[in-house]
Short mmCIF file of C-alpha atoms and ligand atoms in Angstrom, two decimals:
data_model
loop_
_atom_site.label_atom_id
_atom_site.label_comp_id
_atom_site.label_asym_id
_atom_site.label_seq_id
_atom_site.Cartn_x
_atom_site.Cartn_y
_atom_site.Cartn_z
CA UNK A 1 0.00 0.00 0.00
CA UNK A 2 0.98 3.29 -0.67
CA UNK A 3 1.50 6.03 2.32
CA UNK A 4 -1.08 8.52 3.54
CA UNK A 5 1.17 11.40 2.04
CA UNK A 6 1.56 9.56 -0.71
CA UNK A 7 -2.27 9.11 -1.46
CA UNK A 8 -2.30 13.15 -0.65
CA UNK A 9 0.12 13.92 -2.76
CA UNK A 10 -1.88 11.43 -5.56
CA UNK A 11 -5.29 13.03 -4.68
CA UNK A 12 -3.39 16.51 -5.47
CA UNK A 13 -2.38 15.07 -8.92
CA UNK A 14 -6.01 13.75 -9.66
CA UNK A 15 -6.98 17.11 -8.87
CA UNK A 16 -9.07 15.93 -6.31
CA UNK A 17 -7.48 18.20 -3.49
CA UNK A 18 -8.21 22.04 -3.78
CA UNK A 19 -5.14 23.74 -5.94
CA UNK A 20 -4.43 26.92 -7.37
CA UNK A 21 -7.40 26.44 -10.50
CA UNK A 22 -4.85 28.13 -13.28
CA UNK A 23 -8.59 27.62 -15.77
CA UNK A 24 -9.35 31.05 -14.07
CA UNK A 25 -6.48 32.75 -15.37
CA UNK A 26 -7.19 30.71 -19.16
CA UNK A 27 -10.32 32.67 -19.42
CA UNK A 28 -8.75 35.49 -19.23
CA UNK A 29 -7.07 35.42 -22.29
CA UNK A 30 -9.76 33.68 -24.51
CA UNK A 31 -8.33 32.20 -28.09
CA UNK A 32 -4.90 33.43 -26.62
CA UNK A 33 -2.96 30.60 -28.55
CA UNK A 34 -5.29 30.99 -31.29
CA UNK A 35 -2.77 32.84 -33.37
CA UNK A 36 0.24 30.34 -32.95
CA UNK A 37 -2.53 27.77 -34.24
CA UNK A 38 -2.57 26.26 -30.62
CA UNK A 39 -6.07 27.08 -29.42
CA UNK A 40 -6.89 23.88 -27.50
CA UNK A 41 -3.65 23.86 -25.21
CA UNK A 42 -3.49 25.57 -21.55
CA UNK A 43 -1.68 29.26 -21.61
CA UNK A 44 0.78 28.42 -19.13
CA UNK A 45 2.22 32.03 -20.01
CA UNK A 46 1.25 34.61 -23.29
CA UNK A 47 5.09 36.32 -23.01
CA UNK A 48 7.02 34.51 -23.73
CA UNK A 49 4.52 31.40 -25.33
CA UNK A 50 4.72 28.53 -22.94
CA UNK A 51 1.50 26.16 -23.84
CA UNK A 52 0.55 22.71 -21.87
CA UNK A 53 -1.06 20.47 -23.91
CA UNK A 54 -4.09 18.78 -21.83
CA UNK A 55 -3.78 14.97 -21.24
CA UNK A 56 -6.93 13.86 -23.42
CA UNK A 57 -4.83 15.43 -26.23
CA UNK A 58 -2.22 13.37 -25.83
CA UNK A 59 -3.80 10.07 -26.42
CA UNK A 60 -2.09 9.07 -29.74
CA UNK A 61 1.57 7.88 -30.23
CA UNK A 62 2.51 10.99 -32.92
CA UNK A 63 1.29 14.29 -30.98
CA UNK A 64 -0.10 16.27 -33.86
CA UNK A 65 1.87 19.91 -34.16
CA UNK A 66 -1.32 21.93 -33.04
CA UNK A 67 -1.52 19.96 -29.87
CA UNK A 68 2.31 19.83 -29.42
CA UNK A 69 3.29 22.21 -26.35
CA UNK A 70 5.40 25.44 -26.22
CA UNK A 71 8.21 26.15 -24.03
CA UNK A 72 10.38 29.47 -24.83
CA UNK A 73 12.04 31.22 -22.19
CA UNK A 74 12.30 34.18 -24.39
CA UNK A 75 9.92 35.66 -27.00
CA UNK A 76 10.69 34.21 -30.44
CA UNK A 77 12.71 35.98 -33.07
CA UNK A 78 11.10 39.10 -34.64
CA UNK A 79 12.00 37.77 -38.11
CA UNK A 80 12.71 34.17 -39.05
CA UNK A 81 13.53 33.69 -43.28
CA UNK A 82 15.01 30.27 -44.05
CA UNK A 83 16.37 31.86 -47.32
CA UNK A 84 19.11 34.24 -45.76
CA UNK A 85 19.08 31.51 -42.51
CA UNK A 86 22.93 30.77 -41.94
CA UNK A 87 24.13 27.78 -39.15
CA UNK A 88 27.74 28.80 -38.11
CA UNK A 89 30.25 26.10 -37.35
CA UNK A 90 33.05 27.49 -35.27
CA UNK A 91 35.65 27.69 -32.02
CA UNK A 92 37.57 24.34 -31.96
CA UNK A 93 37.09 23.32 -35.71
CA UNK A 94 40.03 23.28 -38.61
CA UNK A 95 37.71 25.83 -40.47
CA UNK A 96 34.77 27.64 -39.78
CA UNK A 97 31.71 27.56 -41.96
CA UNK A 98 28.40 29.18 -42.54
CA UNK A 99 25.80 26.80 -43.74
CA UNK A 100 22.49 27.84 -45.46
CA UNK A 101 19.15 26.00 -44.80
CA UNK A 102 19.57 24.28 -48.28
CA UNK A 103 22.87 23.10 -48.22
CA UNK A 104 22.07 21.45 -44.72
CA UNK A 105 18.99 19.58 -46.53
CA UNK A 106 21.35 18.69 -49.09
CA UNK A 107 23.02 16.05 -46.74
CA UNK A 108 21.91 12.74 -45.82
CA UNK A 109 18.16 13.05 -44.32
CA UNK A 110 17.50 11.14 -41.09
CA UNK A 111 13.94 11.24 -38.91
CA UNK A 112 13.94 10.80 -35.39
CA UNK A 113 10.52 9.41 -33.59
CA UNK A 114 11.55 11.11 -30.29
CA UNK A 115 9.30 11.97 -27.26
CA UNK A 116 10.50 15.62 -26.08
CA UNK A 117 9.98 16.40 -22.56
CA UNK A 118 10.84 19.89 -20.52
CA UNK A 119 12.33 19.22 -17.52
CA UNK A 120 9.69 20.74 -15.42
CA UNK A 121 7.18 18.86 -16.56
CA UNK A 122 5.02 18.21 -13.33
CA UNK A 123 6.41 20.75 -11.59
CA UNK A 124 2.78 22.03 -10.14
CA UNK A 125 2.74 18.53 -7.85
CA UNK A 126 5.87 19.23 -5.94
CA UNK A 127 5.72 20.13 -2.05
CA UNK A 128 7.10 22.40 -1.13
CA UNK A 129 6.24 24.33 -4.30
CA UNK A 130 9.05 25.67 -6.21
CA UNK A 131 9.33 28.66 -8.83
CA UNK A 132 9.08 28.40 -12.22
CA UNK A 133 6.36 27.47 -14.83
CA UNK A 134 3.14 25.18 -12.77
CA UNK A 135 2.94 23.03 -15.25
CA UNK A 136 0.99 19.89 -14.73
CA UNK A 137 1.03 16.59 -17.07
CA UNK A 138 1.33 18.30 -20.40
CA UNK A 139 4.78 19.41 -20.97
CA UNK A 140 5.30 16.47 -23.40
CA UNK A 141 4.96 15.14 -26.78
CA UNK A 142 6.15 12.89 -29.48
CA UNK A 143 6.88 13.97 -32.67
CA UNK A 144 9.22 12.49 -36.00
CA UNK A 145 12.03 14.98 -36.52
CA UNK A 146 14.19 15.12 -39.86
CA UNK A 147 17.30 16.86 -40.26
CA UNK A 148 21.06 16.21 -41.04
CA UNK A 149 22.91 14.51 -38.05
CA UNK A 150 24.86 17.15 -35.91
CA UNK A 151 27.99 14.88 -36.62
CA UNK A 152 27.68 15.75 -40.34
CA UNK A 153 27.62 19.45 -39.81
CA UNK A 154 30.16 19.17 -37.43
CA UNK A 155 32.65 17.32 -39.80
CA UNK A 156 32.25 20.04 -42.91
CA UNK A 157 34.22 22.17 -40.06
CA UNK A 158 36.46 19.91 -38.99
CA UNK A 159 35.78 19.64 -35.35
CA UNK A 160 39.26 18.59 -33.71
CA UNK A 161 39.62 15.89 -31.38
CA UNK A 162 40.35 18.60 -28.77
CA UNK A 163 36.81 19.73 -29.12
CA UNK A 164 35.28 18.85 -25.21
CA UNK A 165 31.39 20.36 -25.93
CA UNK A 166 28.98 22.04 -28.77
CA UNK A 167 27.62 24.89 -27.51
CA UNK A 168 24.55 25.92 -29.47
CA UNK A 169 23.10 29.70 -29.90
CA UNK A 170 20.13 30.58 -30.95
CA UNK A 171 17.96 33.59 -32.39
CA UNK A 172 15.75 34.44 -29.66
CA UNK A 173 16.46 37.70 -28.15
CA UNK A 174 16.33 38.35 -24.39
CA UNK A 175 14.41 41.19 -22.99
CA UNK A 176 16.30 43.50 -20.91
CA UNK A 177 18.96 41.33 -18.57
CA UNK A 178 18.31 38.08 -18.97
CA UNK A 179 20.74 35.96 -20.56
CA UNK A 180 20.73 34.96 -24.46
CA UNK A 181 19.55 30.53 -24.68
CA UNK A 182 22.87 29.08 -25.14
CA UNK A 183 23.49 25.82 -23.89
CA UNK A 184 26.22 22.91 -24.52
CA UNK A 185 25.94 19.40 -25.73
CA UNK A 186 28.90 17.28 -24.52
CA UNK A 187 31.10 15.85 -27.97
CA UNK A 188 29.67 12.20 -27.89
CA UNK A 189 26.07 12.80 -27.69
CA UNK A 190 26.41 16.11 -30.32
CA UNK A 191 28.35 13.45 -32.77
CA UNK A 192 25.80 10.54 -32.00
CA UNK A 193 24.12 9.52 -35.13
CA UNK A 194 20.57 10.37 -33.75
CA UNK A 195 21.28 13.85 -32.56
CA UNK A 196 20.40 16.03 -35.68
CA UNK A 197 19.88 19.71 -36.73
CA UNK A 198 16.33 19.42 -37.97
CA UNK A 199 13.90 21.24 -40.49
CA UNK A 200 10.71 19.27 -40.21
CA UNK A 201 8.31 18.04 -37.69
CA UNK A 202 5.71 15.41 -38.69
CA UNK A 203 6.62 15.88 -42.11
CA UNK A 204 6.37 19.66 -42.81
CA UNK A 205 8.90 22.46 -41.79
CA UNK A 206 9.27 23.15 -37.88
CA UNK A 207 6.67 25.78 -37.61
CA UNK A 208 7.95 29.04 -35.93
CA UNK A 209 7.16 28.20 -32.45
CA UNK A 210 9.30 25.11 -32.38
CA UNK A 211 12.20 27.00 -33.99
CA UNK A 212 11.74 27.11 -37.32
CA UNK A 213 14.24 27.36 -39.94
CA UNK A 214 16.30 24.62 -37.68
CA UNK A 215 16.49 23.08 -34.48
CA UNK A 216 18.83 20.70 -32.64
CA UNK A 217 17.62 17.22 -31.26
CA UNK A 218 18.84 15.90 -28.92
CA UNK A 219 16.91 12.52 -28.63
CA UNK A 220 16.37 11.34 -24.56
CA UNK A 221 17.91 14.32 -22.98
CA UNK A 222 15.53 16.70 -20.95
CA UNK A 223 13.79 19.25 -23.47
CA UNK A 224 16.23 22.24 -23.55
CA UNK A 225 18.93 20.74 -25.54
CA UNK A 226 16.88 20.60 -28.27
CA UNK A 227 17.71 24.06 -28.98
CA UNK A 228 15.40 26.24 -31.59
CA UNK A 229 16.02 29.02 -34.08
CA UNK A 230 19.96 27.22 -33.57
CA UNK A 231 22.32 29.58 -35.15
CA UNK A 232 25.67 28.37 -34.41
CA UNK A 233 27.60 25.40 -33.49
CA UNK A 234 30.67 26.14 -31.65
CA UNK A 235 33.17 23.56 -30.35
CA UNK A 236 35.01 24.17 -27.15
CA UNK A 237 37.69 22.61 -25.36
CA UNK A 238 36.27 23.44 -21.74
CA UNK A 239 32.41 24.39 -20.36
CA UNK A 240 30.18 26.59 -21.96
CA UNK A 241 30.19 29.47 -19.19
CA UNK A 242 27.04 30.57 -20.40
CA UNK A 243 24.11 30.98 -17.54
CA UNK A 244 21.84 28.08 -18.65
CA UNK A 245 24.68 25.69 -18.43
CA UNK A 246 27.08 26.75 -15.66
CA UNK A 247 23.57 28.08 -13.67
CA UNK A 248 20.08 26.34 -15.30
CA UNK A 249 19.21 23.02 -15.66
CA UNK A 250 20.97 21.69 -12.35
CA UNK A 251 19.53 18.68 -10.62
CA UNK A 252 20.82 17.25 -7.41
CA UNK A 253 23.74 14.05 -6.95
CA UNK A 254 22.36 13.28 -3.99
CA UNK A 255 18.75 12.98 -2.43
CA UNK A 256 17.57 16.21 -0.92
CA UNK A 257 15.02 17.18 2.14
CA UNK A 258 11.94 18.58 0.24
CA UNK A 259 12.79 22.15 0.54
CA UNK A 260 16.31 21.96 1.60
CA UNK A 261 18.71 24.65 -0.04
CA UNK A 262 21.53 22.55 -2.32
CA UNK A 263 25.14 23.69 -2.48
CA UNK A 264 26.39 24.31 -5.90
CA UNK A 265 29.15 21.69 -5.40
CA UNK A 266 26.44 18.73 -5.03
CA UNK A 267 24.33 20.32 -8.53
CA UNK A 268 25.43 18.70 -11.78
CA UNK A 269 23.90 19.03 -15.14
CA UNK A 270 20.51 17.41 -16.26
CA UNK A 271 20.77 14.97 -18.92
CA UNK A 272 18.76 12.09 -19.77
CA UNK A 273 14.59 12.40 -18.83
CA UNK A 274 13.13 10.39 -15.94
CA UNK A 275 11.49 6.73 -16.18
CA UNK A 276 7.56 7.98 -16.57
CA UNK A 277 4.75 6.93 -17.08
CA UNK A 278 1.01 9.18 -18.00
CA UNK A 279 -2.22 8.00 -18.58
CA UNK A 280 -4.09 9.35 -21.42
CA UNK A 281 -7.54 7.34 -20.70
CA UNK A 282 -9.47 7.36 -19.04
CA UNK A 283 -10.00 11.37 -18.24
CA UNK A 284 -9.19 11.75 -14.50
CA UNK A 285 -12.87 12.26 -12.79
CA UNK A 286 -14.48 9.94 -15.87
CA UNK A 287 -17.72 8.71 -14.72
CA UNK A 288 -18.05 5.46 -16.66
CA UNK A 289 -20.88 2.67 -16.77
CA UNK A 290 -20.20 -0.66 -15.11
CA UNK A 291 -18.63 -2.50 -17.58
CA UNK A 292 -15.22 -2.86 -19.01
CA UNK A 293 -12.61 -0.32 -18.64
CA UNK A 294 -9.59 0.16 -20.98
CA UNK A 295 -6.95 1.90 -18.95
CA UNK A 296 -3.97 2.95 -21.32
CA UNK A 297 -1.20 5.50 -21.75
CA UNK A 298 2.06 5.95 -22.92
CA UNK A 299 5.63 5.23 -20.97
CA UNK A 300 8.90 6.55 -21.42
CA UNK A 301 12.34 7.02 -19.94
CA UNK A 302 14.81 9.17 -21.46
CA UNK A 303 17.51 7.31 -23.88
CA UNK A 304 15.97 3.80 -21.89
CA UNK A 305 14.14 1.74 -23.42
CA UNK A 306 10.27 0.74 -21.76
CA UNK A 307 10.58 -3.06 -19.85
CA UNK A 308 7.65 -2.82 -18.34
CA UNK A 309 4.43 -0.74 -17.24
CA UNK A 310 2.31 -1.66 -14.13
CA UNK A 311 -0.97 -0.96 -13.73
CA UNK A 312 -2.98 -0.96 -10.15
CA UNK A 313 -6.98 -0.23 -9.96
CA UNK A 314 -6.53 -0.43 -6.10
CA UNK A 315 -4.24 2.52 -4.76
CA UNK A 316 -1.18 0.57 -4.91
CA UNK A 317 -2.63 -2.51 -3.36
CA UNK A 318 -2.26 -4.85 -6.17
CA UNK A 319 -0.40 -4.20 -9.79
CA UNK A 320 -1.15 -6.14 -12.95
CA UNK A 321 1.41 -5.97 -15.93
CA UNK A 322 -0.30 -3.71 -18.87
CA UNK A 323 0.67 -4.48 -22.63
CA UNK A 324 2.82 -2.77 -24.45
CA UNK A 325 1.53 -2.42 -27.83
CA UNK A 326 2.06 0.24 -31.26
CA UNK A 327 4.77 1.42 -32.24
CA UNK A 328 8.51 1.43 -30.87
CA UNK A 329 11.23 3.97 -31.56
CA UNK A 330 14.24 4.40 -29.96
CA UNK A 331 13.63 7.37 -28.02
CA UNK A 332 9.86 7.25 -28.18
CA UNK A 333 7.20 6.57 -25.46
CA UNK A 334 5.32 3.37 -25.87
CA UNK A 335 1.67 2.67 -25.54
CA UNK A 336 0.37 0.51 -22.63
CA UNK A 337 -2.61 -0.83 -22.24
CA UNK A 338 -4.68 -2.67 -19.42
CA UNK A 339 -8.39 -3.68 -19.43
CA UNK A 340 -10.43 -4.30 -16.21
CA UNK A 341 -13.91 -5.40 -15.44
CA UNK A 342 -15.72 -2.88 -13.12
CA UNK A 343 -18.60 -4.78 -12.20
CA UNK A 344 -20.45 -2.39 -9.59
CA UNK A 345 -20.78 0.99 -8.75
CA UNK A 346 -17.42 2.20 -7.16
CA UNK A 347 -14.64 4.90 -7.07
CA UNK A 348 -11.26 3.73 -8.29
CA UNK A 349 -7.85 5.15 -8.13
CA UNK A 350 -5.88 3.73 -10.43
CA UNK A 351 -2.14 4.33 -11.10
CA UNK A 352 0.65 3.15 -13.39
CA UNK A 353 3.96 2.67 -12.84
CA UNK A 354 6.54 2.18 -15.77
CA UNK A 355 10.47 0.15 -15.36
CA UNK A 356 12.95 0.59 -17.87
CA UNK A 357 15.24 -1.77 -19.22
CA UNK A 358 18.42 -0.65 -17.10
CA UNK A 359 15.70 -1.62 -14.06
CA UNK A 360 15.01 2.23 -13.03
CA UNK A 361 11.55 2.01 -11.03
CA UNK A 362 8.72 5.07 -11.87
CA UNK A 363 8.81 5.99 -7.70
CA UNK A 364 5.60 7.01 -5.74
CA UNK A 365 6.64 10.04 -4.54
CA UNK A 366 8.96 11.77 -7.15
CA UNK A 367 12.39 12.99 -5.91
CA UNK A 368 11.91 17.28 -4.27
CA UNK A 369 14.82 18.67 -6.17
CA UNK A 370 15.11 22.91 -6.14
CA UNK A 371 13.74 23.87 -9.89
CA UNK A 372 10.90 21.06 -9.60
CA UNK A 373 12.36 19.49 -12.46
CA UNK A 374 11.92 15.56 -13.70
CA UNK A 375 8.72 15.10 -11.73
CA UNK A 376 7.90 11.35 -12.29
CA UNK A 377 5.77 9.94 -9.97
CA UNK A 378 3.31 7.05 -10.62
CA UNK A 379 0.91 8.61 -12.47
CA UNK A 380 -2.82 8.66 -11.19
CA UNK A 381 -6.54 9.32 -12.23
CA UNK A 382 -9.18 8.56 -10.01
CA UNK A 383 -12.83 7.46 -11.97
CA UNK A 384 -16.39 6.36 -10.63
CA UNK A 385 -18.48 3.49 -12.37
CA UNK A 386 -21.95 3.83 -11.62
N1 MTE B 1 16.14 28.94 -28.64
C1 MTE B 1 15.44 28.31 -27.70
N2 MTE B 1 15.37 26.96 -27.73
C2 MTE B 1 14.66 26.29 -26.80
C3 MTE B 1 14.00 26.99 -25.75
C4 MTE B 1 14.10 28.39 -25.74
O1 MTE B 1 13.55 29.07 -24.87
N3 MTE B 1 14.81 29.03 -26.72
N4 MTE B 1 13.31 26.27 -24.81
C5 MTE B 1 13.77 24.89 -24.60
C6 MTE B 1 12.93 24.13 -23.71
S1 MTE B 1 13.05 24.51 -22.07
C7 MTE B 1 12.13 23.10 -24.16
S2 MTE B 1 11.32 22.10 -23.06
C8 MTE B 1 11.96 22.83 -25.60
C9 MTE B 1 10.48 22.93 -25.97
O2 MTE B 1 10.30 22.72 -27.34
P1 MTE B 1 8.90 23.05 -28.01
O3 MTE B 1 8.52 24.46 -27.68
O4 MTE B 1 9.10 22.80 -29.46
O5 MTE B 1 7.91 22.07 -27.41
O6 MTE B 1 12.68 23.76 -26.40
C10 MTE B 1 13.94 24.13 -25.91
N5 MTE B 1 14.61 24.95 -26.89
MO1 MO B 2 12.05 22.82 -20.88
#
């Protein structure tokens, strides 16, 4: 069985518990995402655009690009023309180059099915709260990315063997202080063969919210690496000094107190995303006729592979394994899916819990870290049957 505070903490996440309603702020700002095409997703903020997309919308394996969400930390660039678009290659490289959206198609074309995540996805559900955007479930989506590979690019410079990181720029422009979106991809994982600098998503060019002309991927790792409107590649032989890599994106290497203050020394950089698992059906507070009931959802865990998803209709008393069916990709979530007979009226909380396949467990309480970010706990929806 799972713990009083961990049924609280559940309850919260069903929304069963009273919470800060954001809805009230939605209305508003009616049609507010109507203009980036994105009218059905939750305006997390207007300036810059950061959209949730609600869990019902994320029911199918490919997220469609209208239900995709929005994260910038910065308002997009003013103007974005693929034609005069140039990707610099630079710093620790035999020869810099400037390469133009076309000549980048020109090289061999690879699509990634990849299942991008931000970091502080779920951040809402931690306790103590902590800053940043409240997002709930919706942070998340799968999409098929094409592009060159990032090695590719990298090798019409000449990277040199010296070359310790990628740093990536980009075109947004920061309002007043804050600091330009630059962050660093360590050599290996820029020169894998699945990290690309893509041009399309779902099969037509990245619209402008998700950085069109070009975008890295950065399959598995948490959501900001996959830098948009990417301008420039630039190899270094040390760290990228820049304030959302020596200061953002820093999780704990050891377990915290909820609400303890971290030391710098003990912070290390986010990489890979969080074993996870969401259900997409049924809609938390469903009422449903006795009957069958088709519980299913999708699992994923960073650059891990799914094992296994777990399903309990009892709080936590009992799990039965779901099945894993559809489609698998690499870097992709997978579909589970678990069917149960409700035979009389009753109120049932049922969770899942996904393992990958290096044996990482989906916890019931997700680990209190100080930016709220890889928020992972069993995931929950409570239902009635009548
Ligand atoms: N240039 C730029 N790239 C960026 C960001 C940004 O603010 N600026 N946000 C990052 C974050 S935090 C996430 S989670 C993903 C979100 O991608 P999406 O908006 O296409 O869903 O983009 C990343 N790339
Ligand atoms: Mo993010």
């Amino acid at each position: 069985m799972i713990s009083r505070r961990d049924l609280f903490s559940h309850l919260a996440m069903a929304g069963l518990v009273a919470r800060f309603a954001p809805a009230d702020l939605f209305a508003q700002a009616p049609g507010a995402a109507q203009r980036f095409g994105k009218e059905k997703l939750l305006v997390r903020s207007l300036r810059p655009p950061d959209f949730e997309t609600p869990v019902a919308l994320l029911d199918s394996f490919i997220t469609p690009i209208e239900h995709f969400y929005v994260r910038s930390h910065l308002p997009a660039p003013a103007s974005l023309d693929a034609a005069s678009w140039a990707l610099k290659i630079g710093g620790e490289v035999d020869a810099p180059v400037s390469l133009s959206i076309d000549e980048i198609r020109k090289l061999p074309a690879v699509t990634i099915t990849m299942t991008l995540e931000c970091a502080g996805n779920g951040r809402s559900f931690f306790d103590p709260a902590v800053a940043g955007i409240q997002w709930e479930k919706g942070a998340v989506g799968t999409a098929r990315f094409t592009g060159a590979r990032m090695a590719d690019v990298l090798k019409r410079a000449g990277a040199k063997a010296t070359g310790k990181n990628v740093e990536m720029h980009a075109a947004d422009r920061p309002l007043g202080t804050m600091p330009a979106f630059v962050r660093q991809v360590p050599m290996a994982k820029a020169m894998h063969p699945d990290t690309l600098v893509a041009y399309d998503m779902n099969g037509q060019p990245i619209s402008a919210v998700h950085g069109f002309p070009l975008r890295a991927i950065v399959p598995g790792w948490e959501g900001a690496y996959s830098v948009k409107w990417l301008t420039a590649l630039n190899v270094l032989d040390k760290d990228s000094d820049s304030f959302w890599v020596a200061t953002g994106y820093r999780y704990p290497t050891r377990r915290v107190a909820p609400g303890a203050a971290v030391d710098a020394k003990d912070m290390a950089p986010l990489v890979g995303l969080a074993v996870k698992s969401l259900i997409t059906r049924p809609a938390a507070g469903a009422s449903l006729p006795a009957g069958q009931v088709t519980v299913a959802g999708f699992a994923w865990a960073g650059e891990n592979d799914i094992s296994k998803v777990d399903v309990s209709i009892d709080s936590g008393a009992t799990w039965q394994p779901a099945r894993l069916v559809g489609e698998q990709a690499k870097f992709a979530w997978r579909r589970f899916e678990h069917a149960f007979a409700a035979t009389k009226p009753e109120s049932y909380l049922i969770l899942s819990r996904a393992t990958d396949a290096k044996g990482n467990v989906q916890p019931a309480v997700a680990q209190w870290n100080p930016s709220g970010y890889l928020w992972n706990q069993y995931d929950s929806v409570r239902i009635e049957v009548k």
